[in-house]
PDB file of C-alpha atoms in Angstrom:
ATOM      1  CA  UNK A   1      92.832  99.076 -24.502  1.00 52.00           C
ATOM      2  CA  UNK A   2      95.440  99.282 -21.735  1.00 50.00           C
ATOM      3  CA  UNK A   3      97.400 101.948 -23.652  1.00 58.00           C
ATOM      4  CA  UNK A   4      94.228 103.966 -24.255  1.00 67.00           C
ATOM      5  CA  UNK A   5      93.416 103.825 -20.544  1.00 67.00           C
ATOM      6  CA  UNK A   6      96.918 104.948 -19.596  1.00 77.00           C
ATOM      7  CA  UNK A   7      96.744 107.834 -22.056  1.00 80.00           C
ATOM      8  CA  UNK A   8      93.416 108.984 -20.619  1.00 82.00           C
ATOM      9  CA  UNK A   9      94.768 108.736 -17.077  1.00 87.00           C
ATOM     10  CA  UNK A  10      97.824 110.792 -18.058  1.00 89.00           C
ATOM     11  CA  UNK A  11      95.630 113.352 -19.764  1.00 91.00           C
ATOM     12  CA  UNK A  12      93.573 113.674 -16.571  1.00 91.00           C
ATOM     13  CA  UNK A  13      96.759 114.229 -14.543  1.00 91.00           C
ATOM     14  CA  UNK A  14      98.008 116.917 -16.926  1.00 93.00           C
ATOM     15  CA  UNK A  15      94.674 118.734 -17.010  1.00 94.00           C
ATOM     16  CA  UNK A  16      94.364 118.565 -13.228  1.00 93.00           C
ATOM     17  CA  UNK A  17      97.792 120.174 -12.687  1.00 94.00           C
ATOM     18  CA  UNK A  18      98.200 122.587 -15.603  1.00 95.00           C
ATOM     19  CA  UNK A  19      96.535 125.703 -14.138  1.00 95.00           C
ATOM     20  CA  UNK A  20      98.322 125.320 -10.806  1.00 95.00           C
ATOM     21  CA  UNK A  21     101.620 124.696 -12.608  1.00 95.00           C
ATOM     22  CA  UNK A  22     101.261 127.912 -14.573  1.00 95.00           C
ATOM     23  CA  UNK A  23     100.489 129.919 -11.431  1.00 95.00           C
ATOM     24  CA  UNK A  24     103.398 128.330  -9.535  1.00 94.00           C
ATOM     25  CA  UNK A  25     105.942 128.984 -12.294  1.00 94.00           C
ATOM     26  CA  UNK A  26     106.580 125.327 -13.092  1.00 96.00           C
ATOM     27  CA  UNK A  27     106.712 126.132 -16.805  1.00 96.00           C
ATOM     28  CA  UNK A  28     110.240 127.363 -17.390  1.00 96.00           C
ATOM     29  CA  UNK A  29     111.696 128.971 -20.484  1.00 97.00           C
ATOM     30  CA  UNK A  30     114.650 127.196 -22.060  1.00 97.00           C
ATOM     31  CA  UNK A  31     116.608 128.689 -24.946  1.00 98.00           C
ATOM     32  CA  UNK A  32     118.331 126.926 -27.820  1.00 97.00           C
ATOM     33  CA  UNK A  33     120.980 129.194 -29.368  1.00 97.00           C
ATOM     34  CA  UNK A  34     121.161 129.955 -33.083  1.00 97.00           C
ATOM     35  CA  UNK A  35     124.741 130.274 -34.241  1.00 97.00           C
ATOM     36  CA  UNK A  36     126.593 131.578 -37.273  1.00 96.00           C
ATOM     37  CA  UNK A  37     128.709 128.590 -38.306  1.00 96.00           C
ATOM     38  CA  UNK A  38     131.459 130.727 -39.844  1.00 95.00           C
ATOM     39  CA  UNK A  39     132.093 132.829 -36.734  1.00 94.00           C
ATOM     40  CA  UNK A  40     130.609 130.614 -33.967  1.00 92.00           C
ATOM     41  CA  UNK A  41     128.861 133.734 -32.660  1.00 95.00           C
ATOM     42  CA  UNK A  42     125.328 133.510 -31.300  1.00 96.00           C
ATOM     43  CA  UNK A  43     122.907 135.733 -33.170  1.00 95.00           C
ATOM     44  CA  UNK A  44     119.591 134.517 -31.767  1.00 97.00           C
ATOM     45  CA  UNK A  45     117.770 131.772 -29.929  1.00 98.00           C
ATOM     46  CA  UNK A  46     114.502 129.879 -29.861  1.00 97.00           C
ATOM     47  CA  UNK A  47     112.417 130.008 -26.683  1.00 97.00           C
ATOM     48  CA  UNK A  48     110.973 126.668 -25.613  1.00 96.00           C
ATOM     49  CA  UNK A  49     108.727 125.726 -22.698  1.00 95.00           C
ATOM     50  CA  UNK A  50     109.699 123.008 -20.239  1.00 96.00           C
ATOM     51  CA  UNK A  51     107.490 121.731 -17.441  1.00 96.00           C
ATOM     52  CA  UNK A  52     109.423 121.131 -14.212  1.00 95.00           C
ATOM     53  CA  UNK A  53     106.705 119.403 -12.177  1.00 94.00           C
ATOM     54  CA  UNK A  54     107.010 119.678  -8.388  1.00 92.00           C
ATOM     55  CA  UNK A  55     106.570 115.904  -7.953  1.00 90.00           C
ATOM     56  CA  UNK A  56     107.388 114.359 -11.328  1.00 92.00           C
ATOM     57  CA  UNK A  57     110.365 116.475 -12.343  1.00 93.00           C
ATOM     58  CA  UNK A  58     110.947 117.309 -15.995  1.00 92.00           C
ATOM     59  CA  UNK A  59     107.984 116.392 -18.184  1.00 92.00           C
ATOM     60  CA  UNK A  60     108.981 116.212 -21.889  1.00 90.00           C
ATOM     61  CA  UNK A  61     107.078 118.603 -24.187  1.00 92.00           C
ATOM     62  CA  UNK A  62     105.601 115.760 -26.221  1.00 92.00           C
ATOM     63  CA  UNK A  63     103.871 114.582 -23.042  1.00 94.00           C
ATOM     64  CA  UNK A  64     101.930 117.802 -22.461  1.00 94.00           C
ATOM     65  CA  UNK A  65     101.942 120.023 -25.572  1.00 94.00           C
ATOM     66  CA  UNK A  66      99.568 117.768 -27.593  1.00 92.00           C
ATOM     67  CA  UNK A  67      97.163 117.712 -24.638  1.00 94.00           C
ATOM     68  CA  UNK A  68      97.300 121.506 -24.343  1.00 95.00           C
ATOM     69  CA  UNK A  69      96.637 121.840 -28.067  1.00 91.00           C
ATOM     70  CA  UNK A  70      93.634 119.574 -27.664  1.00 92.00           C
ATOM     71  CA  UNK A  71      92.080 121.338 -24.675  1.00 93.00           C
ATOM     72  CA  UNK A  72      93.038 124.906 -25.603  1.00 92.00           C
ATOM     73  CA  UNK A  73      95.417 125.567 -22.706  1.00 95.00           C
ATOM     74  CA  UNK A  74      98.197 126.064 -25.259  1.00 94.00           C
ATOM     75  CA  UNK A  75      96.890 129.596 -25.809  1.00 93.00           C
ATOM     76  CA  UNK A  76      97.649 130.510 -22.205  1.00 95.00           C
ATOM     77  CA  UNK A  77     101.058 128.835 -22.347  1.00 96.00           C
ATOM     78  CA  UNK A  78     101.980 130.655 -25.575  1.00 95.00           C
ATOM     79  CA  UNK A  79     101.202 134.014 -23.984  1.00 96.00           C
ATOM     80  CA  UNK A  80     103.071 133.103 -20.815  1.00 97.00           C
ATOM     81  CA  UNK A  81     106.181 132.166 -22.821  1.00 97.00           C
ATOM     82  CA  UNK A  82     105.966 135.352 -24.890  1.00 97.00           C
ATOM     83  CA  UNK A  83     105.743 137.594 -21.828  1.00 97.00           C
ATOM     84  CA  UNK A  84     108.580 135.818 -20.059  1.00 97.00           C
ATOM     85  CA  UNK A  85     110.764 136.254 -23.148  1.00 98.00           C
ATOM     86  CA  UNK A  86     110.031 139.982 -23.179  1.00 98.00           C
ATOM     87  CA  UNK A  87     110.846 140.189 -19.480  1.00 97.00           C
ATOM     88  CA  UNK A  88     114.204 138.497 -20.049  1.00 98.00           C
ATOM     89  CA  UNK A  89     114.927 140.771 -23.008  1.00 97.00           C
ATOM     90  CA  UNK A  90     114.304 143.799 -20.796  1.00 97.00           C
ATOM     91  CA  UNK A  91     116.751 142.409 -18.217  1.00 97.00           C
ATOM     92  CA  UNK A  92     119.464 141.997 -20.871  1.00 97.00           C
ATOM     93  CA  UNK A  93     119.716 145.701 -21.645  1.00 94.00           C
ATOM     94  CA  UNK A  94     123.346 146.778 -21.531  1.00 93.00           C
ATOM     95  CA  UNK A  95     124.699 143.298 -22.153  1.00 94.00           C
ATOM     96  CA  UNK A  96     126.522 142.271 -25.319  1.00 93.00           C
ATOM     97  CA  UNK A  97     123.610 140.101 -26.416  1.00 95.00           C
ATOM     98  CA  UNK A  98     120.745 142.460 -25.583  1.00 94.00           C
ATOM     99  CA  UNK A  99     119.709 142.823 -29.233  1.00 95.00           C
ATOM    100  CA  UNK A 100     119.750 139.171 -30.311  1.00 95.00           C
ATOM    101  CA  UNK A 101     116.521 137.994 -31.861  1.00 97.00           C
ATOM    102  CA  UNK A 102     114.462 135.546 -29.837  1.00 98.00           C
ATOM    103  CA  UNK A 103     111.951 133.389 -31.677  1.00 97.00           C
ATOM    104  CA  UNK A 104     108.725 132.308 -30.007  1.00 97.00           C
ATOM    105  CA  UNK A 105     106.432 129.574 -31.272  1.00 94.00           C
ATOM    106  CA  UNK A 106     102.731 130.190 -31.730  1.00 91.00           C
ATOM    107  CA  UNK A 107     100.202 127.381 -31.950  1.00 88.00           C
ATOM    108  CA  UNK A 108      97.477 127.053 -34.559  1.00 83.00           C
ATOM    109  CA  UNK A 109      94.895 127.949 -31.905  1.00 83.00           C
ATOM    110  CA  UNK A 110      96.460 131.360 -31.349  1.00 85.00           C
ATOM    111  CA  UNK A 111      96.768 132.153 -35.027  1.00 83.00           C
ATOM    112  CA  UNK A 112      92.993 132.117 -35.248  1.00 78.00           C
ATOM    113  CA  UNK A 113      92.826 135.066 -32.844  1.00 81.00           C
ATOM    114  CA  UNK A 114      92.845 138.195 -35.020  1.00 85.00           C
ATOM    115  CA  UNK A 115      93.532 140.491 -32.076  1.00 92.00           C
ATOM    116  CA  UNK A 116      96.631 138.575 -30.957  1.00 94.00           C
ATOM    117  CA  UNK A 117      99.317 140.484 -32.953  1.00 96.00           C
ATOM    118  CA  UNK A 118      98.269 143.738 -31.291  1.00 96.00           C
ATOM    119  CA  UNK A 119      98.226 142.034 -27.881  1.00 96.00           C
ATOM    120  CA  UNK A 120     101.780 140.778 -28.477  1.00 97.00           C
ATOM    121  CA  UNK A 121     102.867 144.259 -29.513  1.00 98.00           C
ATOM    122  CA  UNK A 122     101.370 145.628 -26.305  1.00 97.00           C
ATOM    123  CA  UNK A 123     103.479 143.217 -24.250  1.00 98.00           C
ATOM    124  CA  UNK A 124     106.603 144.347 -26.118  1.00 98.00           C
ATOM    125  CA  UNK A 125     105.767 147.979 -25.336  1.00 97.00           C
ATOM    126  CA  UNK A 126     105.194 147.099 -21.669  1.00 97.00           C
ATOM    127  CA  UNK A 127     108.770 145.827 -21.353  1.00 97.00           C
ATOM    128  CA  UNK A 128     110.382 148.268 -23.785  1.00 97.00           C
ATOM    129  CA  UNK A 129     111.350 145.518 -26.231  1.00 97.00           C
ATOM    130  CA  UNK A 130     111.472 146.399 -29.951  1.00 97.00           C
ATOM    131  CA  UNK A 131     109.107 144.149 -31.921  1.00 97.00           C
ATOM    132  CA  UNK A 132     111.896 143.635 -34.438  1.00 97.00           C
ATOM    133  CA  UNK A 133     113.858 141.692 -31.824  1.00 97.00           C
ATOM    134  CA  UNK A 134     111.080 139.111 -31.534  1.00 98.00           C
ATOM    135  CA  UNK A 135     110.493 136.517 -34.239  1.00 97.00           C
ATOM    136  CA  UNK A 136     107.238 134.585 -34.398  1.00 96.00           C
ATOM    137  CA  UNK A 137     107.724 130.970 -35.456  1.00 94.00           C
ATOM    138  CA  UNK A 138     104.870 129.280 -37.285  1.00 89.00           C
ATOM    139  CA  UNK A 139     104.991 125.612 -38.215  1.00 82.00           C
ATOM    140  CA  UNK A 140     104.339 125.058 -41.901  1.00 72.00           C
ATOM    141  CA  UNK A 141     101.555 122.509 -41.295  1.00 72.00           C
ATOM    142  CA  UNK A 142      99.385 125.372 -39.991  1.00 74.00           C
ATOM    143  CA  UNK A 143      99.099 126.585 -43.579  1.00 66.00           C
ATOM    144  CA  UNK A 144      97.189 123.500 -44.714  1.00 61.00           C
ATOM    145  CA  UNK A 145      94.018 124.240 -42.754  1.00 62.00           C
ATOM    146  CA  UNK A 146      94.243 127.945 -42.021  1.00 60.00           C
ATOM    147  CA  UNK A 147      95.831 129.506 -45.098  1.00 77.00           C
ATOM    148  CA  UNK A 148      93.685 132.652 -45.388  1.00 80.00           C
ATOM    149  CA  UNK A 149      93.717 133.298 -41.632  1.00 81.00           C
ATOM    150  CA  UNK A 150      97.456 132.731 -41.510  1.00 85.00           C
ATOM    151  CA  UNK A 151      98.177 135.184 -44.328  1.00 88.00           C
ATOM    152  CA  UNK A 152      96.167 137.932 -42.610  1.00 89.00           C
ATOM    153  CA  UNK A 153      97.733 137.122 -39.255  1.00 91.00           C
ATOM    154  CA  UNK A 154     101.281 137.310 -40.632  1.00 92.00           C
ATOM    155  CA  UNK A 155     100.540 140.533 -42.516  1.00 93.00           C
ATOM    156  CA  UNK A 156      99.487 142.170 -39.253  1.00 95.00           C
ATOM    157  CA  UNK A 157     102.580 140.878 -37.446  1.00 96.00           C
ATOM    158  CA  UNK A 158     104.767 142.383 -40.154  1.00 96.00           C
ATOM    159  CA  UNK A 159     102.922 145.714 -39.974  1.00 97.00           C
ATOM    160  CA  UNK A 160     103.755 145.856 -36.268  1.00 97.00           C
ATOM    161  CA  UNK A 161     107.440 145.124 -36.917  1.00 97.00           C
ATOM    162  CA  UNK A 162     107.741 141.479 -35.831  1.00 97.00           C
ATOM    163  CA  UNK A 163     109.870 139.026 -37.736  1.00 97.00           C
ATOM    164  CA  UNK A 164     108.207 135.828 -38.955  1.00 95.00           C
ATOM    165  CA  UNK A 165     109.771 132.437 -39.575  1.00 94.00           C
ATOM    166  CA  UNK A 166     108.471 129.193 -41.040  1.00 90.00           C
ATOM    167  CA  UNK A 167     109.453 126.331 -38.752  1.00 88.00           C
ATOM    168  CA  UNK A 168     110.019 122.718 -39.865  1.00 83.00           C
ATOM    169  CA  UNK A 169     110.158 123.773 -43.521  1.00 83.00           C
ATOM    170  CA  UNK A 170     109.997 120.753 -45.808  1.00 74.00           C
ATOM    171  CA  UNK A 171     108.269 118.470 -43.306  1.00 67.00           C
ATOM    172  CA  UNK A 172     104.867 118.794 -44.982  1.00 63.00           C
ATOM    173  CA  UNK A 173     103.404 119.299 -48.421  1.00 58.00           C
ATOM    174  CA  UNK A 174     102.579 123.000 -48.392  1.00 57.00           C
ATOM    175  CA  UNK A 175     106.104 124.400 -48.326  1.00 66.00           C
ATOM    176  CA  UNK A 176     106.226 126.113 -51.713  1.00 77.00           C
ATOM    177  CA  UNK A 177     102.706 127.549 -51.443  1.00 77.00           C
ATOM    178  CA  UNK A 178     103.578 128.949 -48.043  1.00 79.00           C
ATOM    179  CA  UNK A 179     106.699 130.642 -49.420  1.00 83.00           C
ATOM    180  CA  UNK A 180     104.642 132.151 -52.209  1.00 83.00           C
ATOM    181  CA  UNK A 181     101.758 133.406 -50.074  1.00 84.00           C
ATOM    182  CA  UNK A 182     103.129 134.173 -46.614  1.00 85.00           C
ATOM    183  CA  UNK A 183     105.308 137.249 -46.054  1.00 89.00           C
ATOM    184  CA  UNK A 184     107.981 135.503 -44.033  1.00 92.00           C
ATOM    185  CA  UNK A 185     111.532 136.560 -43.152  1.00 94.00           C
ATOM    186  CA  UNK A 186     113.190 133.302 -42.138  1.00 94.00           C
ATOM    187  CA  UNK A 187     112.953 129.685 -43.219  1.00 93.00           C
ATOM    188  CA  UNK A 188     114.016 126.996 -40.756  1.00 93.00           C
ATOM    189  CA  UNK A 189     114.793 123.824 -42.666  1.00 90.00           C
ATOM    190  CA  UNK A 190     113.521 120.689 -40.980  1.00 85.00           C
ATOM    191  CA  UNK A 191     116.189 118.544 -39.308  1.00 85.00           C
ATOM    192  CA  UNK A 192     114.993 115.452 -41.202  1.00 83.00           C
ATOM    193  CA  UNK A 193     116.886 116.783 -44.216  1.00 82.00           C
ATOM    194  CA  UNK A 194     120.091 116.019 -42.333  1.00 83.00           C
ATOM    195  CA  UNK A 195     119.160 112.379 -41.806  1.00 77.00           C
ATOM    196  CA  UNK A 196     120.588 111.376 -45.157  1.00 71.00           C
ATOM    197  CA  UNK A 197     123.123 108.750 -46.079  1.00 63.00           C
ATOM    198  CA  UNK A 198     126.243 109.699 -48.010  1.00 68.00           C
ATOM    199  CA  UNK A 199     124.673 108.058 -51.066  1.00 68.00           C
ATOM    200  CA  UNK A 200     121.479 110.123 -50.922  1.00 78.00           C
ATOM    201  CA  UNK A 201     122.422 112.328 -53.871  1.00 83.00           C
ATOM    202  CA  UNK A 202     118.826 113.284 -54.560  1.00 85.00           C
ATOM    203  CA  UNK A 203     118.186 114.416 -50.986  1.00 82.00           C
ATOM    204  CA  UNK A 204     121.340 116.520 -50.953  1.00 86.00           C
ATOM    205  CA  UNK A 205     120.405 118.196 -54.212  1.00 89.00           C
ATOM    206  CA  UNK A 206     116.950 119.027 -52.858  1.00 87.00           C
ATOM    207  CA  UNK A 207     118.477 120.541 -49.708  1.00 89.00           C
ATOM    208  CA  UNK A 208     120.937 122.586 -51.770  1.00 92.00           C
ATOM    209  CA  UNK A 209     118.081 123.760 -54.027  1.00 91.00           C
ATOM    210  CA  UNK A 210     115.918 124.809 -51.065  1.00 90.00           C
ATOM    211  CA  UNK A 211     118.736 126.879 -49.576  1.00 93.00           C
ATOM    212  CA  UNK A 212     119.484 128.473 -52.947  1.00 94.00           C
ATOM    213  CA  UNK A 213     115.807 129.212 -53.569  1.00 92.00           C
ATOM    214  CA  UNK A 214     115.424 130.904 -50.192  1.00 92.00           C
ATOM    215  CA  UNK A 215     118.512 133.004 -50.872  1.00 92.00           C
ATOM    216  CA  UNK A 216     117.029 134.062 -54.221  1.00 93.00           C
ATOM    217  CA  UNK A 217     113.902 135.157 -52.336  1.00 92.00           C
ATOM    218  CA  UNK A 218     116.077 137.211 -49.924  1.00 93.00           C
ATOM    219  CA  UNK A 219     115.071 135.009 -46.990  1.00 94.00           C
ATOM    220  CA  UNK A 220     117.341 134.106 -44.103  1.00 95.00           C
ATOM    221  CA  UNK A 221     117.858 130.360 -43.734  1.00 95.00           C
ATOM    222  CA  UNK A 222     118.494 128.333 -40.588  1.00 96.00           C
ATOM    223  CA  UNK A 223     119.178 124.599 -40.662  1.00 95.00           C
ATOM    224  CA  UNK A 224     117.928 122.745 -37.595  1.00 94.00           C
ATOM    225  CA  UNK A 225     119.416 119.633 -36.053  1.00 94.00           C
ATOM    226  CA  UNK A 226     123.120 120.254 -36.703  1.00 95.00           C
ATOM    227  CA  UNK A 227     125.117 117.649 -34.765  1.00 94.00           C
ATOM    228  CA  UNK A 228     128.371 116.945 -36.659  1.00 94.00           C
ATOM    229  CA  UNK A 229     131.268 118.658 -38.447  1.00 94.00           C
ATOM    230  CA  UNK A 230     130.268 116.822 -41.617  1.00 92.00           C
ATOM    231  CA  UNK A 231     126.835 118.445 -41.526  1.00 93.00           C
ATOM    232  CA  UNK A 232     128.363 121.859 -40.890  1.00 95.00           C
ATOM    233  CA  UNK A 233     130.689 121.556 -43.878  1.00 94.00           C
ATOM    234  CA  UNK A 234     127.862 120.342 -46.100  1.00 93.00           C
ATOM    235  CA  UNK A 235     125.484 123.154 -45.133  1.00 95.00           C
ATOM    236  CA  UNK A 236     128.179 125.812 -45.443  1.00 96.00           C
ATOM    237  CA  UNK A 237     128.974 124.410 -48.883  1.00 95.00           C
ATOM    238  CA  UNK A 238     125.344 124.901 -49.862  1.00 94.00           C
ATOM    239  CA  UNK A 239     125.491 128.584 -48.906  1.00 94.00           C
ATOM    240  CA  UNK A 240     123.815 128.576 -45.485  1.00 95.00           C
ATOM    241  CA  UNK A 241     125.697 129.987 -42.488  1.00 96.00           C
ATOM    242  CA  UNK A 242     123.068 129.775 -39.746  1.00 97.00           C
ATOM    243  CA  UNK A 243     122.414 126.719 -37.623  1.00 96.00           C
ATOM    244  CA  UNK A 244     120.628 125.433 -34.576  1.00 96.00           C
ATOM    245  CA  UNK A 245     121.411 122.069 -33.059  1.00 95.00           C
ATOM    246  CA  UNK A 246     123.076 119.965 -30.389  1.00 95.00           C
ATOM    247  CA  UNK A 247     126.527 120.507 -31.936  1.00 96.00           C
ATOM    248  CA  UNK A 248     126.382 124.011 -30.502  1.00 96.00           C
ATOM    249  CA  UNK A 249     123.915 123.612 -27.664  1.00 97.00           C
ATOM    250  CA  UNK A 250     120.847 121.730 -26.539  1.00 96.00           C
ATOM    251  CA  UNK A 251     117.964 123.814 -25.125  1.00 96.00           C
ATOM    252  CA  UNK A 252     119.276 125.278 -21.848  1.00 97.00           C
ATOM    253  CA  UNK A 253     117.808 127.146 -18.905  1.00 96.00           C
ATOM    254  CA  UNK A 254     118.126 130.893 -18.472  1.00 97.00           C
ATOM    255  CA  UNK A 255     121.281 130.802 -16.338  1.00 96.00           C
ATOM    256  CA  UNK A 256     123.113 128.493 -18.745  1.00 97.00           C
ATOM    257  CA  UNK A 257     121.909 130.506 -21.716  1.00 97.00           C
ATOM    258  CA  UNK A 258     123.179 133.790 -20.321  1.00 97.00           C
ATOM    259  CA  UNK A 259     126.603 132.213 -19.753  1.00 96.00           C
ATOM    260  CA  UNK A 260     126.576 130.838 -23.314  1.00 97.00           C
ATOM    261  CA  UNK A 261     125.528 134.209 -24.746  1.00 96.00           C
ATOM    262  CA  UNK A 262     128.202 136.038 -22.751  1.00 95.00           C
ATOM    263  CA  UNK A 263     130.873 133.736 -24.175  1.00 94.00           C
ATOM    264  CA  UNK A 264     129.718 133.557 -27.776  1.00 93.00           C
ATOM    265  CA  UNK A 265     128.111 136.915 -28.479  1.00 85.00           C
ATOM    266  CA  UNK A 266     129.833 139.504 -30.625  1.00 69.00           C
ATOM    267  CA  UNK A 267     131.066 142.569 -28.759  1.00 49.00           C
ATOM    268  CA  UNK A 268     128.674 145.429 -29.454  1.00 41.00           C
ATOM    269  CA  UNK A 269     130.191 148.880 -29.741  1.00 32.00           C
TER     270      UNK A 269
END
């Protein structure tokens, strides 16, 4: 009972402050780089929202995202993040990393909005950002409840030129159906696949098979959660070169990200 009361009190605090926080710019965009493990060059990044509360400091995403998904505010936050990403992309013109692909997460609530892909495209046009430099990340568990809506939504995104990735692949039970039915470009393999012991032969074979299958389907593959040299060598041995994880960088604010990108981007001619 005490825990339930505390959760309700926290939910009230979040809902009381969320609109003001959005207006005051307390939601900041952090970026987690995506790196080619063979070259150590950055080729993209994932945009993530962080709430820097004026009184409470950093509020972890798991303390506010579920509440936003419940009350619908996540739709506003998604659009805010998307527009900020486009604004940053516009500011990067002329820099070595101006063309790297930035992935933006969309919630289940937004995928139900049929007009959203065109609205996103309009934001890209506003800032002069090619749609092909934005990748929309969709968590695979969305497919379970909204399969027909998701397929139509992704088809429209692709028509407009956006890239599409399946996030947390392998964390649910719809993975193979999603690969078959959704016109995706990138598969991000869930970090739980890396939490294997050295004796987990079966798990390693499954991971190797998933990477090989995605390659056969001409899909790009990213493995999330890379933290050690051992994991890098294993994943490279399975034929995947792209990674995201704390070994390379945690999610970082815009200033830190621009420094990282300056150092690790390939020189564009």
